[in-house]
Amino acid sequence: MKVKAMRRMVAHGDYLDDEESLRAYSYDASGVEQIPLVIVRPRHVEHVRRILVHANQYRIPIVPRGSGTGLRGGAVRKDAVIMDLRGFDTIDKLDTQLNTVDVGAGVTFKALKEWLATHKYSFPLEPSNQMATIGGLAAQNVITEESMLFGDWTEMVARIECFDGLGRFQVLKGKDVAKVLGWEGSTGVITKLRLNVIKTHKRTADVIHVNNPSEALAHAERASQIQGTLMIEYLDEFSSKLMGLSADQHVFIVYANDAGSYKDPLKVNELVQARKRLTHALWNEGYLFEGEASLEEEQIERFVARCEAAHVPCYGHLGVGIMLAGLKSAAELEKFRVNVVALGATPGGKYGYGRVKKEYVPQALRKEAIKLKDQRDYNMILNPGVYV
Amino acid sequence: MKHDVDQCVLCSLCNLGGEAYQLSKDERRAPRHVVWNLKKGRETPALYSFMLNGRTEAHCPVKIAIDAEVIDGRRKLVKRGVETVENKKMVEKILDGKNPYKS
């Protein structure tokens, strides 16, 4: 009854409680499955406010959701109301003086990319899954290859419009955006973002054949000294082959200037897109699970050696210290995580932790989450079970 | 190389090819949800409104033969007696020796 009252808080047809809708929102790309209570699809900030105030009054858990492309189960929860934010789908106000654009949280990356391209602009943190919504990517603070030069989402988002757990509308700017970005909807519901965009720029690249990871690291070290290095990627033999290179280990470096030897923009774009689609290429080869690890430089060599010994394809962002591995089963993935912990590294960091990796949340991050929850959502209604 | 629905990783890239879904944003109509249902062995009447134009499988990174799986699912539905009204009418006309396409 308390949940049913939400029917009046959204537009007609935007309160869904039929069996098929509940099933459709019971999973995301992580494979986690939990049947929610109902689905609400707000299209206006007033809808969001009403729902959150009501949820607070009756302690009803709310899970914000975009396209459901998350890999950590952060947009799925049983006995919760799923708040589908794709109704906030406008792109407007490209400010060519400040190089910013205002985007609704429900806009997909693909739609934004195409819109910006018509204005000769781009948003540099490009995810491999372009169906993901901007709100979802920001909420997870997804790390991409380009994070080496541009940092994470907290650095590329100038301002957000959001609600805290009590239903209070807020505009957060500057460093304050970090109170919501990266916390997977557990500290706020984002409705609009002002993104820092860049004018479409020249990119060049180098593809360097290496014999071992230490050679790769040496090249990475040199490349990181060059101003404008956009990404430094390690590719093992198998990943190289899938990218259309020879079956050797490679370092793939992209520069936001003329420093690379590949200068043809079409060729560079082809290589970048091939790198972005590497995960998809691995899926096609039966490696349906992706392992990730945040590593210190000295751990990378051991990581690659272990993957090699276990015949596990690996690749990753040397520039930001995140390595990825292709795995064939959930059991292999679990074994991989145990091995990463044994290395002294963290099995996560690229896509957030969600429900799948909650046990791996570093202690400092958990403490920070508790502090933010106390300030912003002390009734624990926003995505409970994620971080805290 | 074509895989079956068990290989689906639920990435939702197939949704890029779902016209009805793109317009409605209705998750029940999402190609991913159709595949998810098939993966679960749940053939639902939603299979009848799935467009068999190859666009969804063109976006599938795992190269699942989605259209063939949908056709197979529809066969199972017919065997179970779950048909569209239009289909039933057509079959009745054929059995009566009439033109199935004439209203």
XYZ file of C-alpha atoms in Angstrom:
491
model
C 0.000 0.000 0.000
C 2.831 2.363 0.924
C 4.592 1.569 -2.326
C 1.397 1.749 -4.372
C 1.014 5.387 -3.351
C 3.950 6.106 -5.679
C 1.618 5.506 -8.635
C 0.230 9.023 -8.073
C 3.725 10.527 -7.963
C 4.694 9.824 -11.576
C 2.956 10.282 -14.915
C 0.373 7.809 -16.147
C 2.042 4.586 -17.284
C 5.291 5.294 -15.438
C 4.483 3.119 -12.430
C 5.064 -0.510 -13.400
C 4.206 -3.493 -11.247
C 3.239 -6.137 -13.814
C 5.160 -9.402 -13.728
C 7.000 -8.884 -17.022
C 8.233 -5.403 -16.043
C 9.474 -6.696 -12.712
C 11.344 -9.440 -14.528
C 12.759 -6.949 -17.054
C 14.245 -4.867 -14.210
C 15.342 -7.866 -12.155
C 18.803 -8.115 -13.755
C 21.562 -6.056 -15.312
C 24.734 -6.888 -17.207
C 26.309 -8.333 -14.046
C 24.001 -11.346 -14.180
C 22.746 -10.671 -10.630
C 19.002 -11.343 -10.455
C 16.641 -9.961 -7.838
C 12.958 -9.145 -8.340
C 12.156 -5.549 -7.280
C 8.955 -4.303 -5.659
C 7.910 -1.903 -8.427
C 9.433 0.332 -11.081
C 8.904 4.080 -11.265
C 9.968 6.139 -14.258
C 10.178 9.813 -13.240
C 10.449 12.343 -16.036
C 10.618 15.509 -13.969
C 12.577 16.500 -10.867
C 9.301 16.949 -8.983
C 8.516 13.252 -9.572
C 11.884 12.305 -8.082
C 11.387 14.577 -5.090
C 7.935 13.188 -4.294
C 9.131 9.594 -4.529
C 12.162 10.177 -2.317
C 10.194 12.069 0.350
C 7.610 9.270 0.421
C 10.301 6.578 0.469
C 11.914 8.340 3.431
C 8.704 8.475 5.358
C 8.172 4.727 5.024
C 11.823 3.598 4.700
C 11.369 2.122 1.235
C 14.697 1.348 -0.505
C 15.211 3.149 -3.824
C 17.637 1.956 -6.491
C 18.449 4.488 -9.241
C 18.941 2.860 -12.626
C 19.904 3.791 -16.174
C 20.269 1.273 -19.005
C 21.153 -1.607 -16.685
C 24.559 -2.098 -18.294
C 26.471 -2.147 -14.995
C 28.744 -5.105 -14.397
C 28.582 -5.070 -10.613
C 24.878 -5.516 -9.832
C 24.484 -1.970 -8.516
C 21.128 -1.414 -10.280
C 19.385 -4.539 -9.015
C 17.835 -5.187 -5.632
C 14.979 -7.256 -4.302
C 12.326 -5.544 -2.178
C 13.297 -2.132 -3.555
C 11.734 0.407 -5.858
C 13.733 0.732 -9.066
C 13.870 4.338 -10.236
C 14.429 4.293 -13.999
C 16.013 7.664 -14.819
C 16.087 7.347 -18.608
C 13.249 9.879 -18.777
C 15.860 12.602 -18.168
C 17.045 12.413 -21.727
C 17.699 15.934 -22.925
C 20.991 17.349 -24.165
C 21.196 21.096 -24.235
C 23.247 24.169 -23.635
C 26.609 23.527 -25.252
C 28.737 26.353 -23.920
C 31.506 26.923 -26.430
C 33.203 29.489 -24.188
C 33.520 27.233 -21.149
C 33.495 23.978 -23.160
C 30.683 22.395 -21.188
C 27.427 20.701 -22.064
C 24.333 20.078 -19.916
C 23.067 16.530 -20.187
C 20.177 14.642 -18.586
C 21.220 11.613 -16.527
C 19.277 9.260 -18.798
C 21.062 10.170 -22.035
C 23.085 7.254 -23.410
C 26.759 7.763 -24.158
C 26.061 6.919 -27.794
C 23.445 9.685 -28.098
C 25.773 12.199 -26.439
C 28.726 11.198 -28.604
C 26.711 11.596 -31.803
C 25.231 14.925 -30.669
C 28.624 16.342 -29.700
C 30.195 15.130 -32.953
C 27.761 17.294 -34.926
C 29.166 20.282 -33.003
C 32.780 19.086 -33.450
C 33.120 18.300 -29.761
C 33.617 15.102 -27.800
C 33.522 13.812 -24.252
C 36.790 11.969 -23.765
C 35.931 9.275 -21.196
C 34.495 6.807 -23.695
C 33.186 3.527 -22.248
C 33.240 0.269 -24.193
C 29.469 -0.103 -23.785
C 27.889 2.927 -25.414
C 24.370 1.985 -24.298
C 25.318 3.047 -20.755
C 23.669 6.258 -19.573
C 25.704 9.303 -18.574
C 24.132 9.217 -15.108
C 25.058 5.560 -14.684
C 28.644 6.047 -15.856
C 29.084 9.033 -13.552
C 27.508 7.230 -10.613
C 30.011 4.408 -11.092
C 32.852 6.798 -11.887
C 33.902 4.427 -14.665
C 37.611 4.518 -15.452
C 38.443 4.392 -19.153
C 41.631 4.238 -21.187
C 41.553 8.029 -21.501
C 41.506 8.537 -17.718
C 45.271 8.731 -17.890
C 45.054 12.203 -19.410
C 41.612 13.365 -18.377
C 41.248 11.779 -14.955
C 38.011 10.261 -13.748
C 34.423 11.509 -13.879
C 34.857 13.724 -10.820
C 37.318 15.734 -12.889
C 35.191 15.827 -16.029
C 31.889 16.764 -14.389
C 31.660 20.457 -13.557
C 28.266 20.422 -11.881
C 25.428 18.053 -11.060
C 21.795 18.462 -10.189
C 20.792 15.764 -7.763
C 18.686 14.747 -4.769
C 20.054 13.457 -1.524
C 18.441 10.566 0.314
C 16.010 12.866 2.092
C 14.608 14.191 -1.179
C 16.386 17.557 -0.999
C 17.290 18.990 -4.390
C 20.924 20.073 -4.628
C 23.278 21.597 -7.122
C 26.821 20.382 -6.474
C 29.833 21.989 -8.119
C 33.569 21.487 -8.222
C 34.945 19.031 -5.686
C 31.505 18.544 -4.143
C 30.404 16.396 -7.108
C 32.534 13.631 -5.561
C 29.925 13.323 -2.810
C 27.688 11.609 -5.351
C 29.881 10.495 -8.269
C 31.372 7.058 -7.772
C 28.993 6.034 -5.002
C 26.698 4.066 -7.290
C 23.503 5.851 -6.376
C 23.960 5.301 -2.654
C 24.491 8.972 -1.776
C 22.310 10.755 -4.305
C 20.078 10.535 -7.363
C 21.569 12.443 -10.284
C 19.141 14.083 -12.709
C 21.406 16.381 -14.717
C 25.131 16.845 -15.292
C 27.322 19.567 -16.718
C 30.185 17.824 -18.480
C 33.514 19.281 -19.506
C 33.853 18.572 -23.199
C 36.748 19.026 -25.574
C 37.002 20.160 -29.147
C 37.621 17.251 -31.471
C 41.390 17.010 -31.600
C 44.059 15.240 -33.554
C 45.108 11.822 -32.294
C 48.176 9.840 -33.266
C 49.303 6.434 -32.050
C 52.182 4.017 -31.607
C 51.919 0.243 -31.641
C 55.108 -1.160 -30.124
C 56.046 -4.820 -30.150
C 57.515 -5.920 -26.789
C 58.962 -9.209 -25.541
C 57.783 -9.038 -21.945
C 55.781 -6.894 -19.520
C 58.895 -5.181 -18.144
C 59.687 -3.854 -21.630
C 56.047 -2.721 -21.840
C 56.417 -0.893 -18.531
C 59.593 0.818 -19.720
C 57.764 2.084 -22.822
C 54.851 3.144 -20.620
C 57.204 5.079 -18.373
C 58.694 6.914 -21.372
C 55.273 7.621 -22.897
C 53.897 8.951 -19.629
C 56.603 11.657 -19.706
C 55.291 12.972 -23.035
C 52.759 15.728 -22.661
C 49.410 14.798 -24.186
C 49.655 11.020 -23.867
C 46.053 9.897 -23.901
C 46.278 6.182 -23.218
C 48.882 3.474 -22.682
C 47.542 -0.035 -23.122
C 49.206 -3.405 -22.633
C 48.120 -6.269 -24.902
C 49.194 -9.868 -24.490
C 49.580 -12.185 -27.497
C 45.929 -13.240 -27.603
C 44.545 -9.729 -27.132
C 46.929 -8.407 -29.793
C 45.627 -11.008 -32.230
C 42.018 -10.058 -31.476
C 42.914 -6.431 -32.161
C 44.216 -7.399 -35.578
C 47.901 -7.148 -34.630
C 50.543 -9.887 -34.797
C 50.334 -12.535 -32.059
C 52.989 -10.862 -29.861
C 52.853 -8.686 -26.810
C 52.308 -5.012 -27.603
C 52.033 -1.617 -26.036
C 49.420 0.572 -27.690
C 49.899 4.286 -27.043
C 47.613 7.086 -28.181
C 48.595 10.746 -28.056
C 46.424 13.825 -28.228
C 49.087 15.449 -30.425
C 51.523 14.627 -33.210
C 53.888 12.440 -31.145
C 52.831 9.039 -32.550
C 54.028 7.360 -35.724
C 50.513 6.413 -36.861
C 49.170 9.729 -38.106
C 46.268 8.713 -40.343
C 43.175 9.630 -38.275
C 41.152 6.780 -39.783
C 43.785 4.200 -38.865
C 44.173 5.637 -35.352
C 40.411 5.610 -34.837
C 40.235 2.040 -36.129
C 42.867 0.954 -33.588
C 41.203 2.836 -30.725
C 37.826 1.318 -31.538
C 39.403 -2.144 -31.813
C 40.844 -1.620 -28.337
C 37.456 -0.450 -27.031
C 35.848 -3.579 -28.488
C 38.444 -5.966 -27.101
C 36.140 -7.092 -24.301
C 33.460 -7.859 -26.911
C 35.962 -9.777 -29.033
C 36.864 -11.855 -25.967
C 33.171 -12.566 -25.290
C 32.938 -13.851 -28.843
C 35.815 -16.223 -28.078
C 33.974 -17.615 -25.052
C 35.655 -15.451 -22.398
C 32.333 -14.244 -21.010
C 33.626 -12.966 -17.659
C 35.942 -9.994 -17.208
C 38.297 -9.869 -14.258
C 39.815 -6.540 -13.232
C 42.594 -5.555 -10.890
C 43.933 -2.229 -9.636
C 47.688 -2.718 -9.475
C 50.807 -0.879 -8.447
C 53.505 -0.782 -11.112
C 55.625 -3.449 -9.422
C 52.643 -5.836 -9.297
C 51.890 -5.676 -13.031
C 54.689 -8.003 -14.115
C 53.646 -10.660 -11.604
C 50.027 -10.231 -12.650
C 50.841 -10.814 -16.320
C 53.081 -13.783 -15.453
C 50.282 -15.412 -13.458
C 47.778 -14.849 -16.254
C 50.234 -16.313 -18.745
C 50.792 -19.379 -16.571
C 47.047 -19.904 -16.240
C 46.478 -19.339 -20.004
C 44.251 -16.379 -19.227
C 44.224 -13.562 -21.814
C 45.093 -10.236 -20.225
C 45.351 -6.620 -21.254
C 44.836 -3.302 -19.596
C 45.432 0.307 -18.894
C 49.098 0.668 -17.940
C 48.481 4.402 -17.819
C 46.072 4.130 -14.893
C 47.203 0.834 -13.354
C 44.138 -1.247 -14.115
C 44.558 -4.637 -15.763
C 41.814 -6.844 -17.175
C 41.564 -10.541 -17.874
C 39.204 -12.709 -19.936
C 37.735 -15.643 -18.047
C 35.426 -18.448 -19.089
C 33.359 -19.170 -16.004
C 32.165 -17.684 -12.721
C 34.437 -20.174 -10.914
C 37.455 -18.905 -12.887
C 36.474 -15.344 -12.030
C 36.337 -16.142 -8.328
C 39.733 -17.845 -8.517
C 41.070 -14.789 -10.352
C 39.857 -12.478 -7.563
C 41.517 -14.642 -4.921
C 44.770 -14.498 -6.905
C 44.540 -10.723 -7.241
C 44.096 -10.363 -3.476
C 47.064 -12.727 -2.967
C 49.131 -10.355 -5.117
C 48.294 -7.589 -2.674
C 46.130 -5.790 -5.261
C 42.432 -4.872 -5.383
C 40.072 -6.814 -7.645
C 38.100 -3.777 -8.790
C 38.337 -0.097 -9.476
C 37.222 0.229 -13.081
C 33.455 -0.105 -12.764
C 32.755 0.293 -9.062
C 31.907 -2.490 -6.629
C 28.109 -2.843 -6.626
C 26.692 -5.912 -4.952
C 29.032 -8.310 -6.729
C 32.280 -6.953 -5.294
C 31.052 -5.405 -2.091
C 33.402 -7.572 -0.025
C 36.391 -6.063 -1.835
C 35.572 -2.427 -1.036
C 38.714 -1.003 0.606
C 38.265 -0.070 4.252
C 39.023 3.623 3.677
C 36.350 3.797 0.990
C 33.821 2.087 3.236
C 34.536 4.595 6.003
C 34.049 7.452 3.548
C 30.769 5.892 2.386
C 29.485 5.676 5.972
C 30.371 9.327 6.520
C 28.557 10.398 3.371
C 25.545 8.229 4.196
C 25.310 9.933 7.606
C 25.275 13.322 5.909
C 23.128 12.584 2.903
C 21.004 9.507 3.493
C 20.819 8.653 7.167
C 17.604 6.675 6.686
C 19.545 4.378 4.328
C 17.022 4.392 1.516
C 19.377 5.022 -1.408
C 20.689 1.798 -2.905
C 21.298 0.075 0.433
C 23.713 -2.814 0.222
C 26.115 -0.986 -2.083
C 29.231 0.173 -0.208
C 27.327 0.179 3.103
C 30.362 -18.063 -35.975
C 26.929 -18.017 -34.350
C 26.253 -18.779 -30.723
C 23.091 -19.684 -28.846
C 21.316 -17.590 -26.218
C 23.192 -19.248 -23.357
C 26.226 -17.199 -24.385
C 24.404 -13.880 -23.882
C 26.313 -11.597 -21.494
C 23.348 -9.183 -21.115
C 25.448 -6.256 -22.360
C 22.323 -4.721 -24.001
C 24.120 -3.706 -27.196
C 21.400 -5.594 -29.111
C 18.996 -2.931 -27.830
C 20.658 -0.560 -30.322
C 18.879 -2.494 -33.058
C 15.474 -2.617 -31.359
C 13.342 0.066 -33.001
C 10.293 -0.425 -30.775
C 12.490 -0.340 -27.702
C 14.368 2.765 -28.825
C 11.091 4.628 -29.204
C 9.285 3.356 -26.141
C 12.203 2.683 -23.749
C 9.965 -0.119 -22.540
C 12.252 -2.751 -21.015
C 9.681 -5.460 -21.745
C 10.224 -4.801 -25.444
C 14.002 -4.684 -25.181
C 15.751 -7.232 -27.399
C 17.960 -8.010 -24.401
C 14.871 -8.947 -22.402
C 13.606 -11.170 -25.211
C 16.954 -12.978 -25.258
C 17.007 -13.141 -21.440
C 13.575 -14.788 -21.507
C 14.727 -17.285 -24.133
C 17.818 -17.993 -22.049
C 15.507 -18.814 -19.145
C 13.366 -21.057 -21.352
C 10.468 -18.607 -21.099
C 8.840 -18.114 -24.469
C 6.526 -15.134 -24.056
C 4.024 -13.639 -26.538
C 6.438 -10.677 -26.821
C 8.299 -12.851 -29.336
C 5.542 -12.112 -31.851
C 6.319 -8.400 -31.830
C 10.064 -8.895 -32.263
C 11.270 -7.490 -35.589
C 13.123 -10.138 -37.562
C 15.209 -7.701 -39.566
C 18.664 -8.781 -38.436
C 19.442 -5.430 -36.818
C 19.589 -6.696 -33.250
C 21.927 -9.572 -34.031
C 24.085 -7.241 -36.111
C 24.858 -5.367 -32.872
C 25.477 -8.497 -30.791
C 29.180 -8.720 -29.905
C 28.851 -12.427 -29.104
C 27.159 -13.041 -32.474
C 24.112 -14.804 -31.118
C 21.685 -15.853 -33.856
C 18.872 -13.872 -32.225
C 16.394 -13.992 -35.121
C 16.698 -17.779 -35.460
C 16.242 -18.142 -31.696
C 13.110 -15.967 -31.830
C 11.654 -18.027 -34.687
C 12.381 -21.173 -32.701
C 10.694 -19.614 -29.670
C 7.632 -18.752 -31.746
C 7.419 -22.383 -32.912
C 7.354 -23.501 -29.295
C 4.628 -20.968 -28.542
C 2.478 -22.236 -31.415
C 2.950 -25.811 -30.202
C 1.735 -24.694 -26.795
C -1.291 -23.081 -28.413
C -0.157 -19.527 -27.731
C -0.866 -17.669 -30.961
C -1.770 -14.210 -32.082
C -5.392 -13.538 -33.002
C -4.312 -12.827 -36.593
C -2.510 -16.138 -36.834
C -5.499 -18.060 -35.517
C -7.763 -16.386 -38.068
C -5.386 -17.265 -40.900
C -5.234 -20.915 -39.865
C -9.027 -21.087 -39.589
C -9.373 -19.676 -43.111
C -6.893 -22.183 -44.505
C -8.798 -25.018 -42.837
C -12.027 -23.645 -44.380
C -10.349 -23.564 -47.783
C -10.467 -19.743 -47.912
C -7.887 -17.128 -48.813
C -5.869 -16.635 -45.572
C -4.888 -13.069 -46.500
C -8.375 -11.790 -47.341
C -10.201 -10.117 -44.493
